[in-house]
Amino acid sequence: MKKKFFTFLGLVTLISCQNEEIKTKSTDESGFTAFKKEWINSKLESSLSKNDGNTICYLFPKNDLTHLQENVQLRQFRFVLGLTDGKLDLKTEGVDTNGKSLGIINSVINTDQKISHQVNELSLSKRKFNSDNELMRKHLLIPNLAFDYINKWNKKLIEKKDINTIVSYDGVRINHFSIEKEVIDEISKSSKFEYLGILLGINSEGKLTTVMLGLDKEKNFVFFSSSTSKYTNDDPEAIYDFSKPCPNTCDPQ
């Protein structure tokens, strides 16, 4: 009788755990969908008016990224636009070859004045990044151009003019930006790397884009403390862009 009771109890516990897992997964997916929909349907004047004028850097901690990077099915990272408490936000989603989600990371929104000062320093930097890796070369962005991208976006947040055109392609608002897993792997190779930092900017085509770089535990851009002008496998600090916006270049969903 005891054996039957414990067998029954174990079955109930298993079903309960499975239901809880399904409930949690459903809640996460539901929240993520709402996050994205609020951005797509928002009135830009309202969501962007909550910016306090400082440069915003969306931070993704090393430990959270590593959890996704260790998944052998991971092929791309997506930086997904959405709203949190009515304010523009980003989440990072890892996806496989078929676009299936492997995990989502929430950002830590950093508006510290130190970030603004470091962005301003980019305008004075003469550094040029290079790489022997063709994929990395495709995504490298020189510091003064990165400053130009970020500065243009910050100005638009103040002016609030033509923003809908900047964040849309053919009238459809950008949902996310995609980047190959290898690029994030490269950024995170630095011994000083503790955060992936994403800043928004306006590229040479006049469209919203992402500026990606690594930050150390003090939230300093890692390459500011490097003396080299060309990174190698032992010195991968650089700035990256040329992520693919969706629309107009969407991968499988």
mmCIF file of C-alpha atoms in Angstrom:
data_model
loop_
_atom_site.group_PDB
_atom_site.id
_atom_site.type_symbol
_atom_site.label_atom_id
_atom_site.label_comp_id
_atom_site.label_asym_id
_atom_site.label_seq_id
_atom_site.Cartn_x
_atom_site.Cartn_y
_atom_site.Cartn_z
ATOM 1 C CA MET A 1 0.000 0.000 0.000
ATOM 2 C CA LYS A 2 2.861 2.346 0.927
ATOM 3 C CA LYS A 3 4.584 1.570 -2.362
ATOM 4 C CA LYS A 4 1.441 2.478 -4.320
ATOM 5 C CA PHE A 5 1.032 5.671 -2.286
ATOM 6 C CA PHE A 6 4.590 6.852 -2.958
ATOM 7 C CA THR A 7 4.260 5.937 -6.636
ATOM 8 C CA PHE A 8 1.067 8.003 -6.826
ATOM 9 C CA LEU A 9 2.691 10.865 -4.916
ATOM 10 C CA GLY A 10 5.685 10.842 -7.275
ATOM 11 C CA LEU A 11 3.373 10.917 -10.302
ATOM 12 C CA VAL A 12 1.429 13.873 -8.887
ATOM 13 C CA THR A 13 4.676 15.730 -8.160
ATOM 14 C CA LEU A 14 5.971 15.069 -11.692
ATOM 15 C CA ILE A 15 2.751 16.316 -13.277
ATOM 16 C CA SER A 16 2.761 19.354 -11.000
ATOM 17 C CA CYS A 17 6.347 20.202 -11.960
ATOM 18 C CA GLN A 18 5.576 19.748 -15.653
ATOM 19 C CA ASN A 19 2.539 22.012 -15.377
ATOM 20 C CA GLU A 20 4.593 24.625 -13.541
ATOM 21 C CA GLU A 21 7.281 24.470 -16.238
ATOM 22 C CA ILE A 22 4.685 24.850 -18.982
ATOM 23 C CA LYS A 23 3.059 27.720 -17.076
ATOM 24 C CA THR A 24 6.410 29.503 -16.614
ATOM 25 C CA LYS A 25 7.361 29.048 -20.261
ATOM 26 C CA SER A 26 3.960 30.286 -21.384
ATOM 27 C CA THR A 27 4.233 33.322 -19.101
ATOM 28 C CA ASP A 28 7.717 34.158 -20.416
ATOM 29 C CA GLU A 29 6.610 33.861 -24.034
ATOM 30 C CA SER A 30 3.503 35.892 -23.324
ATOM 31 C CA GLY A 31 5.563 38.634 -21.670
ATOM 32 C CA PHE A 32 8.063 38.680 -24.526
ATOM 33 C CA THR A 33 5.277 38.942 -27.105
ATOM 34 C CA ALA A 34 3.697 41.832 -25.190
ATOM 35 C CA PHE A 35 7.118 43.508 -24.906
ATOM 36 C CA LYS A 36 7.497 43.480 -28.698
ATOM 37 C CA LYS A 37 3.909 44.419 -29.500
ATOM 38 C CA GLU A 38 3.992 47.466 -27.240
ATOM 39 C CA TRP A 39 6.921 48.819 -29.246
ATOM 40 C CA ILE A 40 5.342 48.073 -32.630
ATOM 41 C CA ASN A 41 2.062 49.718 -31.630
ATOM 42 C CA SER A 42 3.407 52.553 -29.475
ATOM 43 C CA LYS A 43 3.166 56.236 -30.173
ATOM 44 C CA LEU A 44 6.813 57.172 -30.544
ATOM 45 C CA GLU A 45 6.365 60.604 -29.016
ATOM 46 C CA SER A 46 5.178 58.963 -25.814
ATOM 47 C CA SER A 47 7.709 56.122 -25.516
ATOM 48 C CA LEU A 48 10.723 58.214 -26.493
ATOM 49 C CA SER A 49 9.766 61.225 -24.390
ATOM 50 C CA LYS A 50 10.779 59.217 -21.308
ATOM 51 C CA ASN A 51 14.448 59.417 -22.328
ATOM 52 C CA ASP A 52 16.245 61.710 -19.869
ATOM 53 C CA GLY A 53 18.721 63.046 -22.412
ATOM 54 C CA ASN A 54 21.632 60.820 -21.397
ATOM 55 C CA THR A 55 23.159 58.241 -23.692
ATOM 56 C CA ILE A 56 21.505 54.878 -23.075
ATOM 57 C CA CYS A 57 23.590 51.714 -23.042
ATOM 58 C CA TYR A 58 21.762 48.385 -22.822
ATOM 59 C CA LEU A 59 23.945 45.960 -20.857
ATOM 60 C CA PHE A 60 23.862 42.165 -21.042
ATOM 61 C CA PRO A 61 25.915 40.392 -18.337
ATOM 62 C CA LYS A 62 28.644 37.934 -19.265
ATOM 63 C CA ASN A 63 27.179 35.043 -17.278
ATOM 64 C CA ASP A 64 23.812 35.283 -19.036
ATOM 65 C CA LEU A 65 25.447 35.421 -22.465
ATOM 66 C CA THR A 66 27.688 32.457 -21.676
ATOM 67 C CA HIS A 67 24.632 30.338 -20.883
ATOM 68 C CA LEU A 68 23.389 30.906 -24.442
ATOM 69 C CA GLN A 69 26.808 30.694 -26.098
ATOM 70 C CA GLU A 70 27.320 27.201 -24.700
ATOM 71 C CA ASN A 71 24.224 25.948 -26.537
ATOM 72 C CA VAL A 72 25.521 24.064 -29.607
ATOM 73 C CA GLN A 73 22.366 24.959 -31.547
ATOM 74 C CA LEU A 74 22.928 28.719 -31.232
ATOM 75 C CA ARG A 75 23.489 30.469 -34.560
ATOM 76 C CA GLN A 76 22.491 34.103 -34.049
ATOM 77 C CA PHE A 77 21.754 36.700 -31.425
ATOM 78 C CA ARG A 78 18.815 39.041 -31.887
ATOM 79 C CA PHE A 79 18.527 42.428 -30.226
ATOM 80 C CA VAL A 80 14.783 42.797 -29.893
ATOM 81 C CA LEU A 81 13.098 46.189 -29.479
ATOM 82 C CA GLY A 82 10.280 46.596 -26.990
ATOM 83 C CA LEU A 83 8.896 48.694 -24.172
ATOM 84 C CA THR A 84 9.418 48.302 -20.422
ATOM 85 C CA ASP A 85 7.270 50.607 -18.296
ATOM 86 C CA GLY A 86 6.533 52.559 -21.452
ATOM 87 C CA LYS A 87 10.222 53.170 -22.181
ATOM 88 C CA LEU A 88 12.245 51.867 -25.143
ATOM 89 C CA ASP A 89 14.182 48.761 -24.142
ATOM 90 C CA LEU A 90 16.126 45.851 -25.660
ATOM 91 C CA LYS A 91 16.212 42.140 -24.960
ATOM 92 C CA THR A 92 18.686 39.665 -26.427
ATOM 93 C CA GLU A 93 17.320 36.433 -27.881
ATOM 94 C CA GLY A 94 19.430 33.489 -28.987
ATOM 95 C CA VAL A 95 18.052 31.530 -31.968
ATOM 96 C CA ASP A 96 18.994 28.423 -33.929
ATOM 97 C CA THR A 97 19.229 27.983 -37.718
ATOM 98 C CA ASN A 98 15.424 27.802 -38.023
ATOM 99 C CA GLY A 99 14.825 30.882 -35.912
ATOM 100 C CA LYS A 100 13.714 28.877 -32.869
ATOM 101 C CA SER A 101 14.269 30.736 -29.605
ATOM 102 C CA LEU A 102 16.878 29.213 -27.301
ATOM 103 C CA GLY A 103 16.649 31.809 -24.553
ATOM 104 C CA ILE A 104 16.022 35.466 -23.783
ATOM 105 C CA ILE A 105 18.163 37.882 -21.747
ATOM 106 C CA ASN A 106 16.794 41.090 -20.238
ATOM 107 C CA SER A 107 18.956 44.190 -20.453
ATOM 108 C CA VAL A 108 20.227 46.379 -17.657
ATOM 109 C CA ILE A 109 19.559 49.944 -18.810
ATOM 110 C CA ASN A 110 22.531 52.163 -18.011
ATOM 111 C CA THR A 111 22.213 55.956 -18.383
ATOM 112 C CA ASP A 112 25.206 56.850 -16.212
ATOM 113 C CA GLN A 113 27.003 60.021 -17.253
ATOM 114 C CA LYS A 114 30.172 57.943 -17.566
ATOM 115 C CA ILE A 115 28.696 56.272 -20.638
ATOM 116 C CA SER A 116 28.009 59.666 -22.228
ATOM 117 C CA HIS A 117 31.583 60.783 -21.530
ATOM 118 C CA GLN A 118 33.008 57.633 -23.082
ATOM 119 C CA VAL A 119 30.843 58.054 -26.175
ATOM 120 C CA ASN A 120 32.140 61.623 -26.538
ATOM 121 C CA GLU A 121 35.701 60.271 -26.345
ATOM 122 C CA LEU A 122 34.982 58.125 -29.383
ATOM 123 C CA SER A 123 34.847 61.277 -31.509
ATOM 124 C CA LEU A 124 38.506 61.998 -30.658
ATOM 125 C CA SER A 125 39.835 58.474 -31.115
ATOM 126 C CA LYS A 126 42.088 57.787 -34.096
ATOM 127 C CA ARG A 127 42.042 54.046 -33.594
ATOM 128 C CA LYS A 128 41.267 51.764 -36.501
ATOM 129 C CA PHE A 129 40.309 48.172 -35.952
ATOM 130 C CA ASN A 130 41.400 45.349 -38.217
ATOM 131 C CA SER A 131 41.135 41.585 -38.254
ATOM 132 C CA ASP A 132 42.317 38.580 -40.228
ATOM 133 C CA ASN A 133 38.797 37.172 -39.932
ATOM 134 C CA GLU A 134 36.583 38.147 -42.869
ATOM 135 C CA LEU A 135 33.358 37.968 -40.856
ATOM 136 C CA MET A 136 34.764 40.243 -38.138
ATOM 137 C CA ARG A 137 36.029 42.761 -40.708
ATOM 138 C CA LYS A 138 32.499 43.007 -42.114
ATOM 139 C CA HIS A 139 31.174 44.174 -38.746
ATOM 140 C CA LEU A 140 33.985 46.444 -37.511
ATOM 141 C CA LEU A 141 33.158 50.100 -36.894
ATOM 142 C CA ILE A 142 35.728 52.854 -36.322
ATOM 143 C CA PRO A 143 35.273 54.929 -33.138
ATOM 144 C CA ASN A 144 34.483 58.321 -34.684
ATOM 145 C CA LEU A 145 31.836 56.763 -36.932
ATOM 146 C CA ALA A 146 30.344 54.990 -33.904
ATOM 147 C CA PHE A 147 30.177 58.375 -32.172
ATOM 148 C CA ASP A 148 28.460 59.872 -35.210
ATOM 149 C CA TYR A 149 25.816 57.107 -35.210
ATOM 150 C CA ILE A 150 25.077 57.433 -31.482
ATOM 151 C CA ASN A 151 25.144 61.226 -31.485
ATOM 152 C CA LYS A 152 22.631 61.406 -34.354
ATOM 153 C CA TRP A 153 20.222 59.146 -32.458
ATOM 154 C CA ASN A 154 20.571 61.174 -29.259
ATOM 155 C CA LYS A 155 19.782 64.356 -31.168
ATOM 156 C CA LYS A 156 16.712 62.752 -32.716
ATOM 157 C CA LEU A 157 15.481 61.767 -29.270
ATOM 158 C CA ILE A 158 15.545 65.441 -28.361
ATOM 159 C CA GLU A 159 14.126 66.749 -31.653
ATOM 160 C CA LYS A 160 11.561 63.936 -32.072
ATOM 161 C CA LYS A 161 11.362 64.623 -35.799
ATOM 162 C CA ASP A 162 11.142 61.988 -38.557
ATOM 163 C CA ILE A 163 11.707 59.234 -35.995
ATOM 164 C CA ASN A 164 9.068 56.935 -37.467
ATOM 165 C CA THR A 165 10.955 56.950 -40.772
ATOM 166 C CA ILE A 166 14.240 56.238 -38.992
ATOM 167 C CA VAL A 167 12.906 53.191 -37.121
ATOM 168 C CA SER A 168 10.967 51.723 -40.052
ATOM 169 C CA TYR A 169 11.437 50.198 -43.497
ATOM 170 C CA ASP A 170 8.640 50.806 -45.990
ATOM 171 C CA GLY A 171 6.364 51.871 -43.154
ATOM 172 C CA VAL A 172 6.980 48.747 -41.048
ATOM 173 C CA ARG A 173 8.694 49.369 -37.721
ATOM 174 C CA ILE A 174 11.922 47.470 -37.003
ATOM 175 C CA ASN A 175 11.333 44.470 -34.741
ATOM 176 C CA HIS A 176 14.896 43.312 -34.085
ATOM 177 C CA PHE A 177 18.505 43.265 -35.273
ATOM 178 C CA SER A 178 20.390 40.010 -35.927
ATOM 179 C CA ILE A 179 24.105 39.293 -35.611
ATOM 180 C CA GLU A 180 26.098 36.098 -36.047
ATOM 181 C CA LYS A 181 27.008 34.197 -32.868
ATOM 182 C CA GLU A 182 30.693 34.439 -33.831
ATOM 183 C CA VAL A 183 30.682 38.229 -33.449
ATOM 184 C CA ILE A 184 29.423 38.059 -29.862
ATOM 185 C CA ASP A 185 31.919 35.261 -29.191
ATOM 186 C CA GLU A 186 34.680 37.570 -30.420
ATOM 187 C CA ILE A 187 33.566 40.508 -28.269
ATOM 188 C CA SER A 188 33.414 38.317 -25.169
ATOM 189 C CA LYS A 189 36.964 36.940 -25.649
ATOM 190 C CA SER A 190 38.554 39.929 -23.960
ATOM 191 C CA SER A 191 39.961 39.182 -20.516
ATOM 192 C CA LYS A 192 38.300 42.411 -19.301
ATOM 193 C CA PHE A 193 34.862 41.589 -20.717
ATOM 194 C CA GLU A 194 31.963 41.596 -18.226
ATOM 195 C CA TYR A 195 29.080 43.095 -20.223
ATOM 196 C CA LEU A 196 27.933 43.253 -23.814
ATOM 197 C CA GLY A 197 26.902 46.855 -24.412
ATOM 198 C CA ILE A 198 24.397 47.850 -27.095
ATOM 199 C CA LEU A 199 23.873 51.499 -27.990
ATOM 200 C CA LEU A 200 21.393 52.671 -30.603
ATOM 201 C CA GLY A 201 22.463 54.894 -33.462
ATOM 202 C CA ILE A 202 21.518 56.145 -36.904
ATOM 203 C CA ASN A 203 23.639 54.734 -39.719
ATOM 204 C CA SER A 204 24.749 56.297 -43.006
ATOM 205 C CA GLU A 205 21.439 55.232 -44.581
ATOM 206 C CA GLY A 206 19.510 57.253 -42.006
ATOM 207 C CA LYS A 207 18.131 54.152 -40.278
ATOM 208 C CA LEU A 208 18.229 52.889 -36.710
ATOM 209 C CA THR A 209 21.102 50.513 -36.028
ATOM 210 C CA THR A 210 23.064 48.936 -33.180
ATOM 211 C CA VAL A 211 26.554 49.774 -31.942
ATOM 212 C CA MET A 212 28.073 46.820 -30.057
ATOM 213 C CA LEU A 213 31.070 46.698 -27.751
ATOM 214 C CA GLY A 214 32.386 45.104 -24.581
ATOM 215 C CA LEU A 215 32.489 46.732 -21.149
ATOM 216 C CA ASP A 216 34.531 45.758 -18.111
ATOM 217 C CA LYS A 217 33.257 45.309 -14.541
ATOM 218 C CA GLU A 218 33.477 49.079 -13.973
ATOM 219 C CA LYS A 219 31.350 49.593 -17.101
ATOM 220 C CA ASN A 220 34.214 51.118 -19.094
ATOM 221 C CA PHE A 221 34.583 50.407 -22.815
ATOM 222 C CA VAL A 222 37.248 47.683 -22.821
ATOM 223 C CA PHE A 223 39.291 48.973 -25.758
ATOM 224 C CA PHE A 224 40.010 52.296 -24.039
ATOM 225 C CA SER A 225 42.547 50.512 -21.853
ATOM 226 C CA SER A 226 44.224 48.692 -24.741
ATOM 227 C CA SER A 227 47.345 50.151 -26.359
ATOM 228 C CA THR A 228 47.099 48.217 -29.621
ATOM 229 C CA SER A 229 45.509 49.564 -32.798
ATOM 230 C CA LYS A 230 44.996 46.148 -34.397
ATOM 231 C CA TYR A 231 43.364 43.399 -32.430
ATOM 232 C CA THR A 232 44.309 39.736 -32.653
ATOM 233 C CA ASN A 233 42.830 36.620 -31.124
ATOM 234 C CA ASP A 234 44.487 37.694 -27.866
ATOM 235 C CA ASP A 235 43.252 41.285 -28.092
ATOM 236 C CA PRO A 236 39.723 41.297 -29.580
ATOM 237 C CA GLU A 237 38.542 44.694 -28.286
ATOM 238 C CA ALA A 238 36.706 46.670 -30.958
ATOM 239 C CA ILE A 239 33.344 48.225 -31.915
ATOM 240 C CA TYR A 240 30.882 46.410 -34.147
ATOM 241 C CA ASP A 241 27.805 47.188 -36.241
ATOM 242 C CA PHE A 242 26.166 46.078 -39.468
ATOM 243 C CA SER A 243 23.616 43.901 -37.737
ATOM 244 C CA LYS A 244 20.679 42.938 -39.949
ATOM 245 C CA PRO A 245 17.416 44.793 -39.230
ATOM 246 C CA CYS A 246 14.071 42.991 -39.511
ATOM 247 C CA PRO A 247 12.516 44.322 -41.577
ATOM 248 C CA ASN A 248 13.992 44.464 -44.223
ATOM 249 C CA THR A 249 16.337 41.498 -43.807
ATOM 250 C CA CYS A 250 14.448 38.950 -41.699
ATOM 251 C CA ASP A 251 15.647 35.450 -40.899
ATOM 252 C CA PRO A 252 13.288 32.530 -40.180
ATOM 253 C CA GLN A 253 10.932 33.320 -37.280
#
